[in-house]
mmCIF file of C-alpha atoms in Angstrom:
data_model
loop_
_atom_site.group_PDB
_atom_site.id
_atom_site.type_symbol
_atom_site.label_atom_id
_atom_site.label_comp_id
_atom_site.label_asym_id
_atom_site.label_seq_id
_atom_site.Cartn_x
_atom_site.Cartn_y
_atom_site.Cartn_z
ATOM 1 C CA ASN A 1 1.441 14.651 25.130
ATOM 2 C CA ALA A 2 -1.314 17.079 24.160
ATOM 3 C CA GLY A 3 -3.084 16.648 20.879
ATOM 4 C CA VAL A 4 -3.425 19.129 18.116
ATOM 5 C CA MET A 5 -4.828 22.328 19.630
ATOM 6 C CA GLN A 6 -7.007 24.725 17.694
ATOM 7 C CA ASN A 7 -8.437 27.962 18.857
ATOM 8 C CA PRO A 8 -10.836 29.484 19.078
ATOM 9 C CA ARG A 9 -13.326 26.527 18.887
ATOM 10 C CA HIS A 10 -16.032 28.918 17.630
ATOM 11 C CA LEU A 11 -15.580 32.200 15.871
ATOM 12 C CA VAL A 12 -18.258 34.624 14.673
ATOM 13 C CA ARG A 13 -17.316 37.414 12.323
ATOM 14 C CA ARG A 14 -19.325 39.978 10.376
ATOM 15 C CA ARG A 15 -19.025 40.157 6.654
ATOM 16 C CA GLY A 16 -15.899 42.072 5.701
ATOM 17 C CA GLN A 17 -13.956 41.323 8.892
ATOM 18 C CA GLU A 18 -10.931 39.229 9.225
ATOM 19 C CA ALA A 19 -10.769 35.778 10.778
ATOM 20 C CA ARG A 20 -7.567 34.282 12.320
ATOM 21 C CA LEU A 21 -7.571 30.636 13.204
ATOM 22 C CA ARG A 22 -4.715 29.120 15.177
ATOM 23 C CA CYS A 23 -3.307 25.626 15.287
ATOM 24 C CA SER A 24 -0.583 24.320 17.570
ATOM 25 C CA PRO A 25 0.655 20.919 16.388
ATOM 26 C CA MET A 26 1.424 17.964 18.549
ATOM 27 C CA LYS A 27 4.844 17.953 20.211
ATOM 28 C CA GLY A 28 7.494 16.902 17.730
ATOM 29 C CA HIS A 29 5.321 17.312 14.707
ATOM 30 C CA SER A 30 6.788 19.670 12.036
ATOM 31 C CA HIS A 31 4.131 19.290 9.370
ATOM 32 C CA VAL A 32 0.734 21.099 9.520
ATOM 33 C CA TYR A 33 -2.278 20.698 7.201
ATOM 34 C CA TRP A 34 -5.403 22.809 6.998
ATOM 35 C CA TYR A 35 -8.742 21.477 5.882
ATOM 36 C CA ARG A 36 -12.169 23.025 5.433
ATOM 37 C CA GLN A 37 -15.455 21.178 5.862
ATOM 38 C CA LEU A 38 -18.637 22.815 4.569
ATOM 39 C CA PRO A 39 -21.907 21.630 6.050
ATOM 40 C CA GLU A 40 -22.855 18.083 4.993
ATOM 41 C CA GLU A 41 -19.649 17.643 3.020
ATOM 42 C CA GLY A 42 -16.340 15.923 3.434
ATOM 43 C CA LEU A 43 -13.108 17.706 4.373
ATOM 44 C CA LYS A 44 -11.271 19.505 1.654
ATOM 45 C CA PHE A 45 -7.545 19.938 1.677
ATOM 46 C CA MET A 46 -6.376 23.544 1.719
ATOM 47 C CA VAL A 47 -2.690 23.875 2.507
ATOM 48 C CA TYR A 48 0.390 21.930 3.761
ATOM 49 C CA LEU A 49 3.059 23.748 5.652
ATOM 50 C CA GLN A 50 6.348 22.984 7.403
ATOM 51 C CA LYS A 51 8.123 25.452 9.641
ATOM 52 C CA GLU A 52 8.462 28.679 7.703
ATOM 53 C CA ASN A 53 7.607 27.072 4.368
ATOM 54 C CA ILE A 54 4.377 26.434 2.380
ATOM 55 C CA ILE A 55 4.773 23.107 0.719
ATOM 56 C CA ASP A 56 1.495 22.688 -1.071
ATOM 57 C CA GLU A 57 -1.255 25.351 -1.266
ATOM 58 C CA SER A 58 -3.182 23.811 -4.100
ATOM 59 C CA GLY A 59 -6.445 23.822 -2.114
ATOM 60 C CA MET A 60 -6.286 27.401 -1.009
ATOM 61 C CA PRO A 61 -8.696 29.886 -2.652
ATOM 62 C CA LYS A 62 -6.646 32.393 -4.651
ATOM 63 C CA GLU A 63 -7.874 35.418 -2.804
ATOM 64 C CA ARG A 64 -8.385 36.425 0.810
ATOM 65 C CA PHE A 65 -6.932 33.219 2.202
ATOM 66 C CA SER A 66 -3.375 32.844 3.536
ATOM 67 C CA ALA A 67 -1.525 30.620 5.940
ATOM 68 C CA GLU A 68 1.704 30.610 7.775
ATOM 69 C CA PHE A 69 3.619 28.397 10.153
ATOM 70 C CA PRO A 70 6.368 30.526 11.692
ATOM 71 C CA LYS A 71 9.515 29.277 13.399
ATOM 72 C CA GLU A 72 8.015 29.943 16.723
ATOM 73 C CA GLY A 73 4.371 29.823 17.629
ATOM 74 C CA PRO A 74 1.334 28.234 16.051
ATOM 75 C CA SER A 75 0.192 27.994 12.512
ATOM 76 C CA ILE A 76 -2.210 30.686 11.470
ATOM 77 C CA LEU A 77 -4.979 30.535 8.864
ATOM 78 C CA ARG A 78 -6.024 33.979 7.975
ATOM 79 C CA ILE A 79 -9.181 34.888 6.074
ATOM 80 C CA GLN A 80 -9.544 38.480 5.002
ATOM 81 C CA GLN A 81 -12.828 40.263 4.214
ATOM 82 C CA VAL A 82 -14.900 37.186 5.189
ATOM 83 C CA VAL A 83 -18.114 36.361 3.192
ATOM 84 C CA ARG A 84 -21.042 34.146 4.218
ATOM 85 C CA GLY A 85 -19.591 31.321 2.082
ATOM 86 C CA ASP A 86 -16.554 31.057 4.348
ATOM 87 C CA SER A 87 -18.766 29.760 7.116
ATOM 88 C CA ALA A 88 -17.470 26.227 7.729
ATOM 89 C CA ALA A 89 -15.506 24.112 10.100
ATOM 90 C CA TYR A 90 -11.705 24.507 9.668
ATOM 91 C CA PHE A 91 -9.599 21.593 10.849
ATOM 92 C CA CYS A 92 -5.887 21.444 11.377
ATOM 93 C CA ALA A 93 -3.742 18.332 11.302
ATOM 94 C CA SER A 94 -0.159 17.623 12.172
ATOM 95 C CA SER A 95 2.244 14.801 11.430
ATOM 96 C CA PRO A 96 5.840 13.997 12.393
ATOM 97 C CA PRO A 97 8.769 14.503 10.062
ATOM 98 C CA GLY A 98 8.932 12.199 7.100
ATOM 99 C CA PHE A 99 6.865 11.957 4.089
ATOM 100 C CA VAL A 100 5.454 8.451 4.031
ATOM 101 C CA ASN A 101 3.978 5.983 6.395
ATOM 102 C CA THR A 102 2.968 8.591 8.874
ATOM 103 C CA GLU A 103 -0.477 9.274 10.232
ATOM 104 C CA ALA A 104 -1.834 12.790 10.745
ATOM 105 C CA PHE A 105 -3.686 13.811 13.831
ATOM 106 C CA PHE A 106 -6.488 16.333 13.712
ATOM 107 C CA GLY A 107 -7.627 19.014 16.092
ATOM 108 C CA GLN A 108 -11.203 19.563 17.094
ATOM 109 C CA GLY A 109 -11.643 22.372 14.571
ATOM 110 C CA THR A 110 -12.741 25.913 14.573
ATOM 111 C CA ARG A 111 -16.285 26.624 13.481
ATOM 112 C CA LEU A 112 -16.453 29.959 11.698
ATOM 113 C CA THR A 113 -19.810 31.681 11.293
ATOM 114 C CA VAL A 114 -19.967 34.711 9.132
ATOM 115 C CA VAL A 115 -23.088 36.847 9.834
ATOM 116 C CA ASP B 1 -10.714 13.986 -7.053
ATOM 117 C CA ALA B 2 -12.013 10.733 -5.674
ATOM 118 C CA LYS B 3 -9.574 7.805 -5.702
ATOM 119 C CA THR B 4 -11.898 5.660 -3.566
ATOM 120 C CA THR B 5 -15.405 4.283 -3.671
ATOM 121 C CA GLN B 6 -17.364 3.573 -0.488
ATOM 122 C CA PRO B 7 -20.964 2.710 0.157
ATOM 123 C CA THR B 8 -22.874 5.747 1.327
ATOM 124 C CA SER B 9 -24.249 4.108 4.502
ATOM 125 C CA MET B 10 -24.252 0.855 6.496
ATOM 126 C CA ASP B 11 -25.871 -0.448 9.547
ATOM 127 C CA CYS B 12 -24.348 -2.863 12.039
ATOM 128 C CA ALA B 13 -25.853 -4.582 15.183
ATOM 129 C CA GLU B 14 -24.075 -3.737 18.409
ATOM 130 C CA GLY B 15 -21.481 -6.360 19.457
ATOM 131 C CA ARG B 16 -21.137 -7.664 15.838
ATOM 132 C CA ALA B 17 -18.208 -7.054 13.506
ATOM 133 C CA ALA B 18 -18.572 -4.154 11.153
ATOM 134 C CA ASN B 19 -17.059 -4.673 7.839
ATOM 135 C CA LEU B 20 -16.530 -1.475 5.763
ATOM 136 C CA PRO B 21 -15.488 -2.023 2.173
ATOM 137 C CA CYS B 22 -13.523 0.412 -0.090
ATOM 138 C CA ASN B 23 -12.599 0.245 -3.629
ATOM 139 C CA HIS B 24 -9.317 1.866 -4.844
ATOM 140 C CA SER B 25 -8.771 0.254 -8.226
ATOM 141 C CA THR B 26 -6.330 3.085 -9.502
ATOM 142 C CA ILE B 27 -4.101 2.875 -6.457
ATOM 143 C CA SER B 28 -0.426 3.215 -7.394
ATOM 144 C CA GLY B 29 2.408 1.201 -5.976
ATOM 145 C CA ASN B 30 3.596 3.839 -3.483
ATOM 146 C CA GLU B 31 0.201 4.827 -2.191
ATOM 147 C CA TYR B 32 -0.928 3.868 1.339
ATOM 148 C CA VAL B 33 -4.565 3.106 2.324
ATOM 149 C CA TYR B 34 -5.635 5.232 5.306
ATOM 150 C CA TRP B 35 -8.809 4.980 7.412
ATOM 151 C CA TYR B 36 -10.229 7.885 9.442
ATOM 152 C CA ARG B 37 -13.503 8.342 11.067
ATOM 153 C CA GLN B 38 -15.431 11.422 12.056
ATOM 154 C CA ILE B 39 -17.863 11.205 14.981
ATOM 155 C CA HIS B 40 -20.508 13.881 14.724
ATOM 156 C CA SER B 41 -18.749 17.177 14.030
ATOM 157 C CA GLN B 42 -15.533 16.329 15.748
ATOM 158 C CA GLY B 43 -12.055 16.334 14.174
ATOM 159 C CA PRO B 44 -11.295 13.116 12.148
ATOM 160 C CA GLN B 45 -9.763 10.394 14.171
ATOM 161 C CA TYR B 46 -6.916 8.209 12.693
ATOM 162 C CA ILE B 47 -7.869 4.489 12.793
ATOM 163 C CA ILE B 48 -5.335 2.529 10.783
ATOM 164 C CA HIS B 49 -3.279 2.463 7.606
ATOM 165 C CA GLY B 50 -1.320 0.067 5.502
ATOM 166 C CA LEU B 51 0.519 -0.479 2.285
ATOM 167 C CA LYS B 52 -0.029 -4.094 1.196
ATOM 168 C CA ASN B 53 0.080 -6.291 4.258
ATOM 169 C CA ASN B 54 -2.961 -6.693 6.574
ATOM 170 C CA GLU B 55 -2.680 -4.555 9.608
ATOM 171 C CA THR B 56 -4.249 -4.731 13.064
ATOM 172 C CA ASN B 57 -4.253 -2.388 15.967
ATOM 173 C CA GLU B 58 -6.311 -1.833 19.119
ATOM 174 C CA MET B 59 -9.060 -0.154 17.147
ATOM 175 C CA ALA B 60 -9.485 -2.173 13.996
ATOM 176 C CA SER B 61 -8.068 -4.452 11.249
ATOM 177 C CA LEU B 62 -7.309 -3.561 7.713
ATOM 178 C CA ILE B 63 -7.471 -6.261 5.135
ATOM 179 C CA ILE B 64 -5.950 -5.247 1.729
ATOM 180 C CA THR B 65 -6.446 -7.513 -1.269
ATOM 181 C CA GLU B 66 -3.466 -8.951 -3.017
ATOM 182 C CA ASP B 67 -3.996 -6.768 -6.051
ATOM 183 C CA ARG B 68 -4.489 -3.767 -3.646
ATOM 184 C CA LYS B 69 -7.525 -2.612 -5.543
ATOM 185 C CA SER B 70 -9.744 -2.898 -2.525
ATOM 186 C CA SER B 71 -9.612 -3.097 1.224
ATOM 187 C CA THR B 72 -11.901 -3.690 4.212
ATOM 188 C CA LEU B 73 -11.822 -2.000 7.540
ATOM 189 C CA ILE B 74 -13.088 -4.411 10.225
ATOM 190 C CA LEU B 75 -14.309 -3.211 13.703
ATOM 191 C CA PRO B 76 -14.423 -6.512 15.480
ATOM 192 C CA HIS B 77 -17.118 -5.682 18.073
ATOM 193 C CA ALA B 78 -19.026 -2.620 17.141
ATOM 194 C CA THR B 79 -20.333 -0.377 19.944
ATOM 195 C CA LEU B 80 -22.713 2.497 19.827
ATOM 196 C CA ARG B 81 -19.763 4.885 20.046
ATOM 197 C CA ASP B 82 -18.499 3.578 16.741
ATOM 198 C CA THR B 83 -21.368 5.362 14.919
ATOM 199 C CA ALA B 84 -19.512 7.758 12.673
ATOM 200 C CA VAL B 85 -18.568 8.562 9.129
ATOM 201 C CA TYR B 86 -15.683 6.459 8.015
ATOM 202 C CA TYR B 87 -13.269 7.686 5.298
ATOM 203 C CA CYS B 88 -11.111 5.520 3.229
ATOM 204 C CA ILE B 89 -8.176 7.424 1.694
ATOM 205 C CA VAL B 90 -5.248 6.641 -0.512
ATOM 206 C CA ALA B 91 -2.261 8.905 -0.337
ATOM 207 C CA ASN B 92 1.522 8.726 -0.864
ATOM 208 C CA THR B 93 3.777 11.520 0.091
ATOM 209 C CA GLY B 94 2.562 13.862 2.859
ATOM 210 C CA ASN B 95 -0.876 13.776 4.235
ATOM 211 C CA GLN B 96 -2.832 15.894 1.677
ATOM 212 C CA PHE B 97 -5.834 13.661 1.952
ATOM 213 C CA TYR B 98 -8.971 13.674 -0.195
ATOM 214 C CA PHE B 99 -11.728 12.595 2.134
ATOM 215 C CA GLY B 100 -14.647 12.019 -0.185
ATOM 216 C CA THR B 101 -18.011 11.434 1.386
ATOM 217 C CA GLY B 102 -17.242 8.302 3.238
ATOM 218 C CA THR B 103 -19.478 5.659 4.761
ATOM 219 C CA SER B 104 -21.953 6.640 7.384
ATOM 220 C CA LEU B 105 -22.006 3.703 9.904
ATOM 221 C CA THR B 106 -24.854 3.361 12.237
ATOM 222 C CA VAL B 107 -24.550 0.923 15.076
ATOM 223 C CA ILE B 108 -27.913 -0.430 16.260
ATOM 224 C CA PRO B 109 -28.603 -1.420 19.752
#
């Protein structure tokens, strides 16, 4: 049973370009979470999705950031018109159905560098 | 916003038990205590979680006080590979965790 898969592992974008980060949850998991980790800081929750639904996006910046988890395929975190401050590690986690008493498993992250 | 308080850093001798404390005095009745760790810059690794009873698995033990206002993660025989940042998290529905700054554990040879 493969773990949470994120790709790419490293992504370099110039300012103003778009960044697309992909996350394939563990088999059987229907909940996906995105977190961002700035250098020397803890992880910050961004968004929680289920298939075709955004459940909680309270941690998402209001502009330029969007996320989706389509019926088929991976979850995508999209950052439009990237700026240097978007440089960070972005982690995806997944968990099985059910709201309580479940643990989330994390991928190895995508390290975005904006130059 | 932080719901937990952890020491910034701790050292532990290799082979000894590592006891990592966590205060969560405002925990509510339906919130679980989760522990994760992050080794270097890898993705956080799930360790253990519990509601009110003590829990044990192949990685660690979790001791939760009777009033649930604090807990301790115990790594029974620390190895060098246990050097990591350990996060104590309280959460109820879903897994929208607040990670805080955690405890940086260094296992010393």
